[in-house]
Amino acid sequence: MKANGLKENLAKLRELAGLTQKQLATRVGASASSVSRWESGTVAPKRGDVERLDETLNAGGQLMREWEREASGSQLPPWMRDTVRLEQEATSIDYVSPVLVPGLLQSPSYSAIVIAGAQPITDQGTIDRLVRLRCRRYAELRNYNNPRVSAVFPHTALTAFPECVRKEQTGQLVEMCESGRLSVHLVPEGAFLWGVTSPMALYRLRGGGVTASSDHMSGNFLHGGADDWERLGEVAKHAFAAALPSDQSRKLLEDLT
């Protein structure tokens, strides 16, 4: 079903199900007037209402996705939003990525390969949109709260890509480092990031709070406990120890450009 918007898709799904507004209202425990206002867009349903509507109309999560997008006022997909909010509240971010350049630092051609590989059934138009959203995040962050960013990832995260992609990506990283707010630490070939099974990030937040997140195939997972922070902090510490210092990493980046 095309993602026209919550009100359009709600009305369409109800009609396809052969239900009147009153019949649908009865099934989800609402009034017919509420359904009418939801479909006209004059009133937005609450999350619980949308969950019941989605289940009753067999929408497969489409109504929930439309509601989340409209409620947040963001074009970002839900799996990207928690990360964005953390980045915006952070005074510093430490990224540790066992395979790839962290998403915040990816160049357009690099990001296009990564996103297409991770979402093979997604249409090209959506991939192009996600690439644009991802690749403008760092500039937006610099203008918003300008956190200090440190990133650890393997040298092979660059050399494994085609030469034209590698040169674009390394050139962008060198340019980003010139701001003084980004330090890159490359893990040399032959070294290994023990204990890092997926990309992770540690955030120090305004107000003194700390939290961490890790990326998985189905989305981003937030680690809220103090024990999680201590454990992941130790993992990150070992990762930085395995990587080259920032000045040596910078020289390697320049050699790859």
Tab-separated table of N, CA and C in Angstrom, residues 63 87 146 170 187 189 201:
chain	number	residue	atom	x	y	z
A	63	LEU	N	-0.158	1.510	9.254
A	63	LEU	CA	-0.784	2.634	9.944
A	63	LEU	C	0.095	3.133	11.096
A	87	GLU	N	22.086	11.718	19.420
A	87	GLU	CA	23.149	12.553	18.844
A	87	GLU	C	22.919	14.019	19.148
A	146	ASN	N	27.059	20.302	17.946
A	146	ASN	CA	28.484	20.171	17.661
A	146	ASN	C	29.228	19.312	18.681
A	170	THR	N	37.287	8.543	2.055
A	170	THR	CA	38.463	9.001	2.800
A	170	THR	C	38.630	10.514	2.687
A	187	VAL	N	41.709	0.678	12.842
A	187	VAL	CA	42.249	-0.593	13.333
A	187	VAL	C	43.048	-1.216	12.192
A	189	GLU	N	45.197	-3.726	9.709
A	189	GLU	CA	45.024	-5.113	9.309
A	189	GLU	C	45.869	-6.006	10.206
A	201	ALA	N	27.681	2.707	20.004
A	201	ALA	CA	27.988	4.110	20.261
A	201	ALA	C	27.763	4.411	21.730
